[in-house]
Amino acid sequence: MSVKKLTKDDFAKFVEALIAKENVIGVQAKGDRFDYAPLEAAADLRLDYDVTLQPPKKFFLPPRETLMTFEIGGAYTSEHDDETFVLLGVHPYDMIAINQMDELFQQDNYDTHYMKRRNNATIIACDVMTPSANVFASSMKTAVVKSGYDVLLTDIGDDYVAEAGTEKGEALLAGVAEADAAALESRQAVWAKNEKSLNKHELECDAHYLPKLLDRAYDHAVWEEIAKTCFSCGSCNQVCPTCYCFNVQDDVNWDLKTGQRDRAWDGCLLDGFTKVAGDHEFRNQRADRFRHRLYRKAKYVPAKIGGQIACVGCGRCVGACLPDIANPISVYNRLIDDLGIG
Amino acid sequence: MCQCCSEKKDIYLPQLATVVKADDMNVTEKYLQLTMDDGQFDYAPGQFVEVSVAGIGEAPITITSSPTQSGGFELVIRKIGNVTNAVHTLTPGDKLGIRGPLGDGQYPVEEAKGKNLVFICGGIGLVPQRSFINYVLDNRSDYGEVVILQGTKCYDQRLFTDEIAEWEKRDDVQMLETLDEPDDRWNGNVGVVTTLISKITTELKSAVALICGPPIMYKFVLMALEEHEVSHESIFLNLERKMKCGVGKCGHCQINDVYCCMDGPVFRYSDLATMPEAI
């Protein structure tokens, strides 16, 4: 795949041209923070952002979506979103989260609802220029991304290096000049810097060791201790780019003859997540739910996706947690301190 | 736009089934016989379906009939939540949505061949077990001795009483039943299901044990089987969880690293050693 270079002025023109023909969703300022929103002008795009309020998962797995419609006593009909869109400004850690979700929604049973949106998306990723207050992507080895994107942008000062990751990306960059050796060198410097500097919370072991650490930590006192102040609010689930648990609910229309079946985000920290009819709740203790989330991130989900750790170090949960207990690094480091890395 | 998705089936979409027979077994249990409208339905003992009532939702229900039987498939559904309450209003001819059969964790149909089988059922736990019991009885020569232990809370909650009476009559089945809270109508054993274990004439140590009942029952049954030195590899348990999507995505039925809907609902006891959340 080719690696191109374009000046920031030319990039603005590139974005304007993209907006003219596609539905472009780009990172923009929202108050003094940043988030994804429909992009109306290249000037609104903020590729210097630190972290978005919400991860980009909502564009593939919306907070609420209709899976099917039905007639009471009659047939069920699948509903799928079938619009193409461009997601502009995805950071490497979020791109890696999307790559993981792609694998999870395709494996065993192919989820057409997620995958249709994913296949209809064009993703233009960009390297981090401003580290956020809680990012720890360097620790999780997610500061730099090598696949999944259609185009990857790297800000090297006056220019952007733009690498095509797919044929779709290649087509988008047609006509753009090749990057020279100096530009590639500058990009390499950005990568080398990010691999070290996106590390506001430092994991005291290699991230790939975490599943083994958790093998020995199930009955550790830390779960009970920390979860004492957990509100079971699910904020950590909501802002997590790799949390994808959902609930399914039916809604009947006013005619009482037709309706729809929706799926909506759910969270394993919420009370009632495992409750069955008859009110038996399998994970009814806060500590059990708190432990489950961190085991999913660093043991259960990794086992399903070839060992990749399912925490990408975006740091959103650290900022979202009211009692300030969600930081996975504090918990993992505490376990390393107590149990060693044996 | 995306061709690959339109070629793949929607894993969440129920297919229509028609109610052929609907009977109240007692105040809380409803028996349904169903046929799929498109005719297709191949299942194995231990598998479940997501039963869908449009406008209410879905609930996972294990199939109670054996695939050796013709005439559709059967479910027994306890009235306990929104979906199951709605199911109780169904009458023959009504439509129901079905997804499945689901669950790779099934009864050890092949592995158990030639071995003695002990079915230990608590209350409604007979319902999933009945699928394998009837499968075994329909392939009787493939299996060794068959013991069925059934413990039920009270007389009115007994299920499949005619079938149990038939099993009692058979020379090649040891059928033992007990009630926790008997009344004047009951002359049989009294006590919980574990009290029947000492009455088994089959050698337990080499047998395959299959357990299904309320969560509290498992610990006591497992303790009793431990005393008889039944190997953990030869014990199979049916676990219940909130299997919302049934296809390993939604996360609700996860037991540690395992999805009950995908790897269960029937589990080998030795596999649960690494799953502290299981029992």
Coordinates of C-alpha atoms in Angstrom, one line a residue:
Chain A
M1 CA 0.0 0.0 0.0
S2 CA 1.3 3.5 -0.8
V3 CA 2.3 6.2 1.6
K4 CA 1.5 9.7 0.5
K5 CA 2.2 13.2 1.8
L6 CA 0.0 16.3 1.6
T7 CA 0.3 19.8 2.9
K8 CA -2.2 20.9 5.6
D9 CA -3.8 23.2 3.0
D10 CA -4.2 20.4 0.6
F11 CA -5.5 18.1 3.4
A12 CA -8.2 20.8 4.1
K13 CA -9.2 20.7 0.4
F14 CA -9.2 16.9 0.6
V15 CA -11.6 17.0 3.5
E16 CA -13.9 19.6 1.8
A17 CA -14.0 17.3 -1.3
L18 CA -14.9 14.4 1.0
I19 CA -17.6 16.3 2.7
A20 CA -19.1 17.2 -0.7
K21 CA -19.7 13.6 -1.6
E22 CA -19.8 11.5 1.6
N23 CA -21.4 11.6 5.0
V24 CA -18.3 12.5 7.0
I25 CA -18.2 12.2 10.8
G26 CA -15.2 13.9 12.3
V27 CA -13.7 14.8 15.6
Q28 CA -14.7 18.3 16.7
A29 CA -14.6 20.4 19.8
K30 CA -17.5 20.0 22.2
G31 CA -17.1 22.7 24.9
D32 CA -13.6 22.2 26.1
R33 CA -13.6 18.5 25.2
F34 CA -13.9 16.7 21.9
D35 CA -16.3 14.2 20.3
Y36 CA -17.3 12.7 17.0
A37 CA -20.0 14.7 15.1
P38 CA -21.2 15.2 11.5
L39 CA -18.5 17.3 9.8
E40 CA -19.8 20.3 7.8
A41 CA -16.5 22.1 7.2
A42 CA -12.8 21.1 7.2
A43 CA -12.1 24.0 9.6
D44 CA -14.2 22.2 12.3
L45 CA -12.0 19.1 12.2
R46 CA -9.7 18.9 15.2
L47 CA -7.1 16.3 14.6
D48 CA -5.1 17.7 17.5
Y49 CA -7.6 16.4 20.0
D50 CA -6.6 14.5 23.1
V51 CA -9.4 12.0 23.4
T52 CA -13.1 11.9 22.4
L53 CA -15.8 11.8 25.1
Q54 CA -17.3 8.7 23.5
P55 CA -15.3 6.0 21.7
P56 CA -16.2 5.5 18.0
K57 CA -18.0 2.1 18.8
K58 CA -21.4 3.8 18.6
F59 CA -21.1 4.1 14.8
F60 CA -21.0 0.3 14.5
L61 CA -22.9 -0.7 17.6
P62 CA -25.3 2.2 18.3
P63 CA -26.5 2.8 21.9
R64 CA -29.9 1.7 20.6
E65 CA -30.7 0.1 17.2
T66 CA -33.6 -1.8 15.7
L67 CA -32.7 -5.4 14.8
M68 CA -36.1 -6.3 13.3
T69 CA -39.7 -5.4 13.0
F70 CA -42.6 -7.7 13.5
E71 CA -46.3 -8.2 13.3
I72 CA -47.9 -9.6 16.4
G73 CA -48.5 -13.3 15.6
G74 CA -46.8 -12.9 12.3
A75 CA -43.4 -12.8 10.7
Y76 CA -40.2 -11.0 11.9
T77 CA -38.3 -8.9 9.3
S78 CA -34.6 -8.0 9.6
E79 CA -33.7 -4.3 9.7
H80 CA -30.2 -3.2 8.7
D81 CA -28.6 0.2 8.5
D82 CA -27.2 0.5 5.0
E83 CA -25.6 3.9 4.7
T84 CA -22.0 4.6 3.9
F85 CA -20.0 7.0 6.0
V86 CA -16.5 8.2 6.7
L87 CA -15.2 8.2 10.2
L88 CA -12.4 10.8 10.3
G89 CA -9.8 11.1 13.1
V90 CA -9.8 7.7 14.9
H91 CA -6.9 7.4 17.2
P92 CA -4.7 4.2 17.1
Y93 CA -6.0 2.8 20.4
D94 CA -9.6 3.3 19.2
M95 CA -8.8 1.7 15.9
I96 CA -7.4 -1.3 17.7
A97 CA -10.6 -1.5 19.7
I98 CA -12.6 -1.5 16.5
N99 CA -10.3 -4.3 15.1
Q100 CA -11.0 -6.4 18.1
M101 CA -14.8 -5.8 17.9
D102 CA -14.7 -6.7 14.2
E103 CA -13.2 -10.1 15.2
L104 CA -15.7 -10.6 18.0
F105 CA -18.7 -9.8 15.9
Q106 CA -17.5 -12.1 13.1
Q107 CA -16.4 -15.1 15.0
D108 CA -18.7 -18.1 15.8
N109 CA -21.8 -16.3 14.7
Y110 CA -21.5 -13.5 12.1
D111 CA -23.4 -10.4 13.3
T112 CA -24.8 -8.8 10.1
H113 CA -26.1 -5.7 12.0
Y114 CA -22.6 -4.7 13.2
M115 CA -20.8 -5.9 10.2
K116 CA -23.0 -4.1 7.7
R117 CA -22.2 -0.8 9.3
R118 CA -18.5 -1.8 9.6
N119 CA -18.3 -2.7 5.9
N120 CA -20.1 0.5 4.9
A121 CA -17.6 2.6 6.9
T122 CA -14.4 4.3 5.6
I123 CA -12.1 4.9 8.5
I124 CA -9.4 7.6 8.4
A125 CA -7.3 7.1 11.5
C126 CA -4.8 9.6 12.8
D127 CA -1.8 9.4 15.2
V128 CA -2.1 11.1 18.5
M129 CA -0.6 14.6 18.7
T130 CA -1.9 15.6 22.1
P131 CA -1.8 12.9 24.9
S132 CA -4.9 13.0 27.1
A133 CA -4.7 13.3 30.9
N134 CA -5.3 9.5 31.4
V135 CA -4.0 7.8 28.3
F136 CA -1.9 4.7 28.9
A137 CA -1.8 3.3 25.3
S138 CA 2.0 3.0 25.5
S139 CA 1.6 0.5 28.3
M140 CA -1.0 -1.5 26.3
K141 CA 1.0 -1.4 23.1
T142 CA -1.8 0.4 21.3
A143 CA -0.1 3.8 20.8
V144 CA 0.5 3.0 17.1
V145 CA -1.8 1.0 14.8
K146 CA -0.8 -1.1 11.8
S147 CA -4.1 -2.3 10.4
G148 CA -7.8 -1.8 10.2
Y149 CA -7.9 1.7 8.9
D150 CA -8.5 2.7 5.3
V151 CA -6.1 5.7 5.6
L152 CA -3.8 6.6 8.5
L153 CA -2.7 10.2 8.9
T154 CA 0.3 11.4 10.8
D155 CA 0.8 15.1 11.5
I156 CA 4.5 15.8 10.8
G157 CA 4.3 19.6 11.2
D158 CA 3.4 21.4 8.0
D159 CA 2.3 18.2 6.3
Y160 CA 0.4 15.0 6.8
V161 CA 1.7 11.6 5.9
A162 CA -1.2 9.6 4.6
E163 CA -0.9 5.8 4.3
A164 CA -3.4 3.7 2.6
G165 CA -4.4 0.6 4.5
T166 CA -6.9 -0.8 2.0
E167 CA -7.9 -0.5 -1.6
K168 CA -10.6 1.9 -0.5
G169 CA -8.0 4.1 1.1
E170 CA -5.8 3.8 -1.9
A171 CA -8.6 5.1 -4.1
L172 CA -9.1 8.1 -1.7
L173 CA -5.5 9.0 -2.0
A174 CA -5.3 8.7 -5.8
G175 CA -3.5 11.7 -7.2
V176 CA -1.7 12.6 -4.0
A177 CA 2.1 12.7 -4.2
E178 CA 4.2 9.9 -2.7
A179 CA 5.9 10.7 0.7
D180 CA 9.6 11.4 0.6
A181 CA 12.2 9.8 2.9
A182 CA 12.3 12.8 5.2
A183 CA 8.5 12.7 5.7
L184 CA 8.7 8.9 6.5
E185 CA 11.5 9.7 9.0
S186 CA 9.4 12.3 10.7
R187 CA 6.5 9.9 10.9
Q188 CA 8.7 7.3 12.4
A189 CA 9.7 9.9 15.0
V190 CA 6.1 10.5 15.9
W191 CA 5.5 6.8 16.3
A192 CA 8.6 6.3 18.4
K193 CA 7.6 9.2 20.7
N194 CA 4.0 8.0 21.1
E195 CA 5.1 4.4 21.9
K196 CA 6.7 5.9 25.0
S197 CA 4.8 9.1 25.8
L198 CA 1.2 8.0 25.8
N199 CA 1.7 6.7 29.3
K200 CA 0.1 8.7 32.1
H201 CA -0.5 5.5 34.0
E202 CA 2.3 3.0 33.6
L203 CA 1.7 -0.7 33.8
E204 CA 4.5 -2.4 35.7
C205 CA 4.6 -5.5 33.5
D206 CA 4.4 -6.3 29.8
A207 CA 0.7 -6.1 28.9
H208 CA 0.8 -9.7 27.4
Y209 CA 1.6 -11.0 30.9
L210 CA -1.8 -9.8 32.3
P211 CA -3.8 -13.1 31.6
K212 CA -1.2 -15.0 33.5
L213 CA -1.3 -12.5 36.4
L214 CA -5.1 -12.8 36.6
D215 CA -4.8 -16.6 36.7
R216 CA -3.5 -16.1 40.2
A217 CA -5.6 -13.1 41.3
Y218 CA -9.2 -14.4 41.4
D219 CA -9.5 -14.5 45.2
H220 CA -7.3 -11.5 45.9
A221 CA -8.6 -9.0 48.5
V222 CA -8.4 -6.1 46.0
W223 CA -11.7 -6.8 44.3
E224 CA -13.7 -6.5 47.6
E225 CA -11.6 -3.6 48.8
I226 CA -12.0 -1.4 45.7
A227 CA -15.5 -2.3 44.8
K228 CA -16.7 -1.0 48.2
T229 CA -17.1 2.5 46.7
C230 CA -18.4 1.3 43.3
F231 CA -21.8 2.8 42.5
S232 CA -22.6 0.1 39.9
C233 CA -23.3 2.9 37.5
G234 CA -21.8 1.3 34.4
S235 CA -20.0 4.6 33.3
C236 CA -16.8 2.5 32.8
N237 CA -18.7 0.2 30.5
Q238 CA -20.3 3.1 28.6
V239 CA -17.2 4.9 27.7
C240 CA -15.1 1.8 27.0
P241 CA -14.2 1.3 23.3
T242 CA -14.1 -2.5 23.8
C243 CA -17.3 -3.0 25.9
Y244 CA -20.0 -4.4 23.7
C245 CA -22.5 -6.2 25.9
F246 CA -26.1 -5.5 25.0
N247 CA -29.7 -6.1 26.0
V248 CA -32.6 -6.8 23.6
Q249 CA -36.0 -5.3 24.1
D250 CA -39.3 -5.4 22.3
D251 CA -41.5 -2.3 21.6
V252 CA -45.0 -2.4 20.4
N253 CA -46.4 0.4 18.2
W254 CA -49.5 2.4 19.0
D255 CA -51.6 0.2 16.6
L256 CA -50.8 -2.7 18.9
K257 CA -50.4 -4.9 15.9
T258 CA -46.8 -4.1 14.9
G259 CA -43.6 -3.4 16.7
Q260 CA -39.8 -3.7 16.7
R261 CA -37.1 -5.5 18.6
D262 CA -34.2 -3.3 19.6
R263 CA -30.9 -3.9 21.1
A264 CA -29.3 -1.4 23.5
W265 CA -26.0 -1.1 25.3
D266 CA -25.9 -2.9 28.6
G267 CA -23.1 -3.1 31.2
C268 CA -21.7 -5.9 33.3
L269 CA -21.2 -3.5 36.2
L270 CA -25.0 -2.8 36.4
D271 CA -27.0 -4.5 39.1
G272 CA -29.4 -6.9 37.3
F273 CA -27.1 -7.7 34.4
T274 CA -27.2 -11.4 35.2
K275 CA -30.6 -11.6 36.7
V276 CA -33.0 -14.3 35.4
A277 CA -36.7 -14.7 35.8
G278 CA -37.5 -15.6 39.3
D279 CA -35.1 -12.9 40.5
H280 CA -32.0 -15.1 40.8
E281 CA -28.9 -13.0 40.1
F282 CA -25.8 -14.9 39.3
R283 CA -23.3 -12.0 39.9
N284 CA -25.1 -10.0 42.5
Q285 CA -22.1 -8.7 44.4
R286 CA -20.4 -5.5 43.3
A287 CA -17.0 -7.0 43.8
D288 CA -17.8 -9.9 41.5
R289 CA -19.0 -7.5 38.8
F290 CA -16.0 -5.2 39.3
R291 CA -13.7 -8.2 38.9
H292 CA -15.6 -9.5 35.9
R293 CA -14.9 -6.3 34.0
L294 CA -11.2 -6.4 34.6
Y295 CA -11.1 -10.2 33.8
R296 CA -12.9 -9.6 30.6
K297 CA -10.4 -7.0 29.6
A298 CA -7.3 -8.9 30.4
K299 CA -8.2 -12.6 30.3
Y300 CA -11.6 -13.7 29.0
V301 CA -11.8 -11.6 25.8
P302 CA -8.1 -12.0 25.0
A303 CA -8.6 -15.8 25.0
K304 CA -11.1 -15.2 22.1
I305 CA -9.0 -12.9 20.0
G306 CA -5.6 -14.4 20.0
G307 CA -4.2 -13.0 23.2
Q308 CA -4.8 -9.3 22.4
I309 CA -5.6 -7.5 25.7
A310 CA -9.0 -6.0 25.4
C311 CA -8.1 -2.8 27.2
V312 CA -6.6 -0.4 24.7
G313 CA -5.4 2.3 27.2
C314 CA -7.7 5.1 26.1
G315 CA -8.1 6.1 29.8
R316 CA -11.8 7.1 29.4
C317 CA -12.9 4.9 32.3
V318 CA -10.4 6.7 34.6
G319 CA -12.1 10.0 33.8
A320 CA -15.6 8.7 33.8
C321 CA -15.6 6.9 37.2
L322 CA -17.0 9.0 40.0
P323 CA -15.4 7.2 42.9
D324 CA -12.2 7.0 40.9
I325 CA -11.7 3.2 41.1
A326 CA -12.0 2.2 37.4
N327 CA -8.4 2.7 36.4
P328 CA -7.3 -0.8 35.3
I329 CA -3.6 0.1 35.7
S330 CA -4.0 0.8 39.5
V331 CA -5.6 -2.6 40.0
Y332 CA -3.2 -4.5 37.8
N333 CA -0.2 -2.8 39.4
R334 CA -1.5 -3.6 42.8
L335 CA -1.8 -7.2 41.9
I336 CA 1.8 -7.2 40.4
D337 CA 3.0 -5.6 43.7
D338 CA 1.3 -8.2 45.8
L339 CA 1.7 -11.3 43.7
G340 CA 4.8 -10.6 41.7
I341 CA 5.2 -11.5 38.0
G342 CA 6.1 -15.0 38.9
Chain B
M1 CA -23.7 -1.8 -0.4
C2 CA -22.3 -4.6 1.6
Q3 CA -23.0 -7.9 -0.3
C4 CA -21.4 -10.2 2.3
C5 CA -23.9 -9.2 4.9
S6 CA -27.0 -9.7 2.7
E7 CA -25.8 -13.3 1.9
K8 CA -25.4 -14.2 5.6
K9 CA -28.4 -15.0 7.8
D10 CA -29.5 -12.7 10.6
I11 CA -28.5 -14.6 13.8
Y12 CA -31.2 -12.7 15.8
L13 CA -34.1 -13.4 13.5
P14 CA -36.7 -15.9 14.8
Q15 CA -38.4 -18.3 12.5
L16 CA -42.1 -19.0 12.9
A17 CA -43.4 -22.1 14.6
T18 CA -47.0 -23.2 15.0
V19 CA -48.4 -24.6 18.3
V20 CA -49.8 -28.1 17.6
K21 CA -50.7 -28.9 21.2
A22 CA -50.8 -26.8 24.4
D23 CA -51.6 -28.3 27.8
D24 CA -51.4 -27.0 31.3
M25 CA -49.4 -29.6 33.2
N26 CA -50.2 -27.9 36.6
V27 CA -50.6 -24.3 37.8
T28 CA -47.1 -23.2 36.7
E29 CA -46.0 -25.5 33.8
K30 CA -47.3 -25.4 30.3
Y31 CA -46.5 -28.2 27.7
L32 CA -46.2 -27.1 24.1
Q33 CA -45.8 -29.2 21.0
L34 CA -44.5 -27.1 18.1
T35 CA -43.6 -27.5 14.4
M36 CA -41.4 -25.1 12.4
D37 CA -43.4 -23.5 9.6
D38 CA -40.5 -24.1 7.2
G39 CA -40.2 -27.8 8.4
Q40 CA -36.5 -27.6 9.2
F41 CA -35.5 -28.6 12.8
D42 CA -32.7 -30.9 13.7
Y43 CA -31.5 -30.9 17.3
A44 CA -29.5 -32.9 19.8
P45 CA -30.5 -33.7 23.4
G46 CA -29.6 -30.8 25.7
Q47 CA -30.0 -28.1 23.1
F48 CA -32.2 -25.1 23.7
V49 CA -34.2 -22.6 21.7
E50 CA -34.9 -18.9 22.1
V51 CA -38.7 -18.7 22.4
S52 CA -39.9 -15.4 21.0
V53 CA -43.2 -13.7 21.7
A54 CA -43.5 -10.6 19.5
G55 CA -43.9 -7.5 21.6
I56 CA -42.7 -9.2 24.8
G57 CA -39.3 -10.7 24.1
E58 CA -37.3 -13.8 24.1
A59 CA -36.5 -16.5 26.7
P60 CA -34.1 -19.5 26.4
I61 CA -35.9 -22.8 26.9
T62 CA -34.3 -26.3 26.7
I63 CA -36.1 -28.8 24.4
T64 CA -37.8 -31.6 26.3
S65 CA -38.5 -33.9 23.5
S66 CA -36.0 -36.4 22.0
P67 CA -34.9 -36.0 18.4
T68 CA -35.9 -39.7 18.0
Q69 CA -39.5 -38.7 18.3
S70 CA -41.5 -37.5 15.3
G71 CA -44.1 -34.7 15.2
G72 CA -42.2 -31.5 15.8
F73 CA -40.6 -30.8 19.2
E74 CA -41.8 -30.2 22.7
L75 CA -41.2 -27.5 25.3
V76 CA -42.3 -27.3 28.9
I77 CA -42.3 -23.7 30.2
R78 CA -42.7 -22.5 33.7
K79 CA -44.7 -19.3 34.1
I80 CA -42.2 -17.0 35.8
G81 CA -41.3 -14.0 33.7
N82 CA -42.8 -11.8 31.0
V83 CA -42.2 -14.1 28.0
T84 CA -43.2 -17.2 29.8
N85 CA -46.4 -15.6 31.1
A86 CA -47.3 -14.7 27.5
V87 CA -46.5 -18.3 26.4
H88 CA -49.0 -19.6 28.8
T89 CA -51.8 -17.9 26.9
L90 CA -51.0 -19.8 23.7
T91 CA -53.5 -22.3 22.2
P92 CA -53.1 -24.7 19.2
G93 CA -52.8 -22.8 15.9
D94 CA -51.0 -19.8 17.5
K95 CA -47.6 -18.7 16.2
L96 CA -44.4 -18.5 18.1
G97 CA -41.0 -17.3 17.1
I98 CA -38.1 -19.8 17.5
R99 CA -34.3 -19.4 17.2
G100 CA -32.2 -22.4 17.3
P101 CA -31.5 -25.1 18.2
L102 CA -28.7 -23.5 20.2
G103 CA -25.9 -24.7 22.5
D104 CA -22.8 -26.8 21.7
G105 CA -22.7 -28.2 25.2
Q106 CA -25.1 -31.1 24.8
Y107 CA -25.7 -34.4 26.5
P108 CA -22.9 -37.0 25.9
V109 CA -25.0 -39.0 23.4
E110 CA -22.0 -40.9 21.9
E111 CA -19.6 -40.9 24.9
A112 CA -22.2 -42.5 27.2
K113 CA -22.8 -45.4 24.9
G114 CA -22.3 -48.8 26.6
K115 CA -22.2 -47.1 30.0
N116 CA -24.7 -47.0 32.9
L117 CA -26.6 -43.8 33.2
V118 CA -27.9 -42.1 36.3
F119 CA -30.3 -39.2 35.7
I120 CA -30.7 -37.0 38.8
C121 CA -33.5 -34.5 38.4
G122 CA -34.9 -31.8 40.8
G123 CA -38.3 -30.5 40.0
I124 CA -38.5 -28.9 36.6
G125 CA -35.0 -30.3 36.0
L126 CA -36.7 -33.4 34.6
V127 CA -37.7 -31.3 31.6
P128 CA -34.3 -31.0 29.9
Q129 CA -33.2 -34.5 31.1
R130 CA -36.3 -36.0 29.5
S131 CA -34.8 -35.3 26.0
F132 CA -31.8 -37.5 26.7
I133 CA -33.8 -40.1 28.8
N134 CA -36.2 -40.7 25.8
Y135 CA -33.3 -40.7 23.4
V136 CA -31.6 -43.4 25.4
L137 CA -34.9 -45.4 25.8
D138 CA -35.4 -45.2 22.0
N139 CA -31.8 -46.5 21.5
R140 CA -32.0 -48.8 24.5
S141 CA -29.4 -51.4 23.4
D142 CA -26.7 -48.7 22.9
Y143 CA -26.6 -47.9 26.6
G144 CA -26.1 -49.8 29.9
E145 CA -28.3 -49.7 33.0
V146 CA -30.6 -46.6 33.3
V147 CA -31.5 -45.1 36.6
I148 CA -33.8 -42.0 36.9
L149 CA -34.1 -40.2 40.2
Q150 CA -36.7 -37.5 40.5
G151 CA -37.2 -35.2 43.4
T152 CA -40.2 -32.9 43.5
K153 CA -41.3 -30.4 46.1
C154 CA -45.0 -31.4 46.3
Y155 CA -47.5 -33.7 44.6
D156 CA -49.1 -31.1 42.4
Q157 CA -45.7 -30.1 40.9
R158 CA -45.0 -33.6 39.6
L159 CA -44.5 -33.5 35.8
F160 CA -44.9 -36.2 33.1
T161 CA -46.6 -38.5 35.6
D162 CA -47.8 -40.9 32.9
E163 CA -44.4 -41.2 31.4
I164 CA -42.8 -41.7 34.9
A165 CA -45.4 -44.5 35.5
E166 CA -44.3 -46.1 32.2
W167 CA -40.6 -45.9 33.1
E168 CA -41.5 -47.5 36.5
K169 CA -43.0 -50.4 34.7
R170 CA -40.0 -51.1 32.6
D171 CA -37.6 -53.8 33.6
D172 CA -34.6 -52.0 32.0
V173 CA -35.1 -48.8 34.0
Q174 CA -34.8 -48.1 37.7
M175 CA -37.1 -45.2 38.3
L176 CA -37.2 -43.7 41.8
E177 CA -39.2 -40.7 42.8
T178 CA -39.5 -38.7 46.0
L179 CA -41.4 -35.7 47.3
D180 CA -40.1 -33.1 49.8
E181 CA -43.5 -32.1 51.1
P182 CA -45.9 -35.1 50.6
D183 CA -49.6 -35.1 51.3
D184 CA -52.2 -37.9 51.6
R185 CA -52.1 -38.7 47.9
W186 CA -48.4 -39.8 48.1
N187 CA -47.3 -43.2 49.4
G188 CA -43.7 -43.2 48.0
N189 CA -40.3 -41.9 49.1
V190 CA -40.1 -38.7 51.2
G191 CA -37.2 -36.3 51.2
V192 CA -34.8 -34.5 48.9
V193 CA -33.5 -36.2 45.7
T194 CA -30.1 -37.1 47.3
T195 CA -31.9 -39.5 49.7
L196 CA -32.6 -41.7 46.7
I197 CA -28.9 -42.1 45.8
S198 CA -28.4 -44.8 48.4
K199 CA -31.2 -46.8 46.9
I200 CA -29.5 -47.1 43.5
T201 CA -28.7 -50.7 42.6
T202 CA -26.4 -49.8 39.7
E203 CA -22.7 -49.4 40.4
L204 CA -22.3 -45.6 40.6
K205 CA -18.5 -45.4 40.4
S206 CA -18.4 -46.3 36.7
A207 CA -21.6 -44.6 35.7
V208 CA -22.3 -41.4 33.8
A209 CA -24.3 -39.0 36.0
L210 CA -26.5 -36.3 34.5
I211 CA -27.8 -33.6 36.8
C212 CA -30.4 -30.9 36.4
G213 CA -32.3 -29.0 39.0
P214 CA -32.3 -25.9 41.1
P215 CA -28.8 -24.4 41.8
I216 CA -29.0 -25.4 45.5
M217 CA -29.4 -29.0 44.5
Y218 CA -26.1 -29.3 42.6
K219 CA -23.8 -28.9 45.7
F220 CA -25.6 -31.7 47.6
V221 CA -25.8 -34.1 44.6
L222 CA -22.1 -33.5 43.8
M223 CA -21.1 -34.2 47.4
A224 CA -23.1 -37.4 47.3
L225 CA -21.5 -38.5 44.0
E226 CA -18.1 -37.6 45.5
E227 CA -18.7 -40.1 48.3
H228 CA -19.4 -42.8 45.6
E229 CA -16.2 -41.8 43.8
V230 CA -17.9 -40.9 40.5
S231 CA -15.2 -39.3 38.3
H232 CA -15.7 -35.6 37.6
E233 CA -15.3 -36.4 33.9
S234 CA -18.4 -38.6 34.0
I235 CA -20.7 -36.0 35.6
F236 CA -22.7 -33.7 33.4
L237 CA -24.7 -30.7 34.7
N238 CA -27.2 -28.4 33.1
L239 CA -26.5 -24.8 34.0
E240 CA -29.0 -21.9 33.7
R241 CA -28.0 -18.3 32.9
K242 CA -29.6 -15.3 31.3
M243 CA -28.9 -16.4 27.7
K244 CA -30.3 -13.3 26.1
C245 CA -28.9 -13.5 22.6
G246 CA -28.1 -17.2 22.6
V247 CA -25.2 -16.7 20.1
G248 CA -22.3 -15.7 22.2
K249 CA -22.4 -11.9 21.8
C250 CA -24.5 -10.1 24.4
G251 CA -22.4 -11.1 27.4
H252 CA -25.2 -11.9 29.9
C253 CA -24.7 -15.6 30.3
Q254 CA -21.0 -15.5 30.7
I255 CA -19.6 -17.8 33.4
N256 CA -16.1 -16.7 33.9
D257 CA -14.5 -17.1 30.4
V258 CA -17.3 -19.3 29.1
Y259 CA -20.6 -18.5 27.4
C260 CA -23.4 -20.7 28.8
C261 CA -25.3 -20.3 25.5
M262 CA -22.3 -21.4 23.3
D263 CA -20.4 -23.9 25.5
G264 CA -23.4 -25.1 27.4
P265 CA -26.0 -25.4 28.7
V266 CA -24.8 -28.9 29.5
F267 CA -21.3 -28.9 31.0
R268 CA -18.9 -31.6 32.1
Y269 CA -18.2 -31.2 35.8
S270 CA -14.4 -31.5 35.3
D271 CA -14.6 -28.5 32.9
L272 CA -16.1 -26.4 35.7
A273 CA -13.0 -26.6 37.8
T274 CA -11.7 -23.4 36.2
M275 CA -15.0 -21.7 36.4
P276 CA -15.6 -20.6 40.0
E277 CA -18.8 -18.8 39.0
A278 CA -20.4 -22.0 37.7
I279 CA -22.0 -23.4 40.8

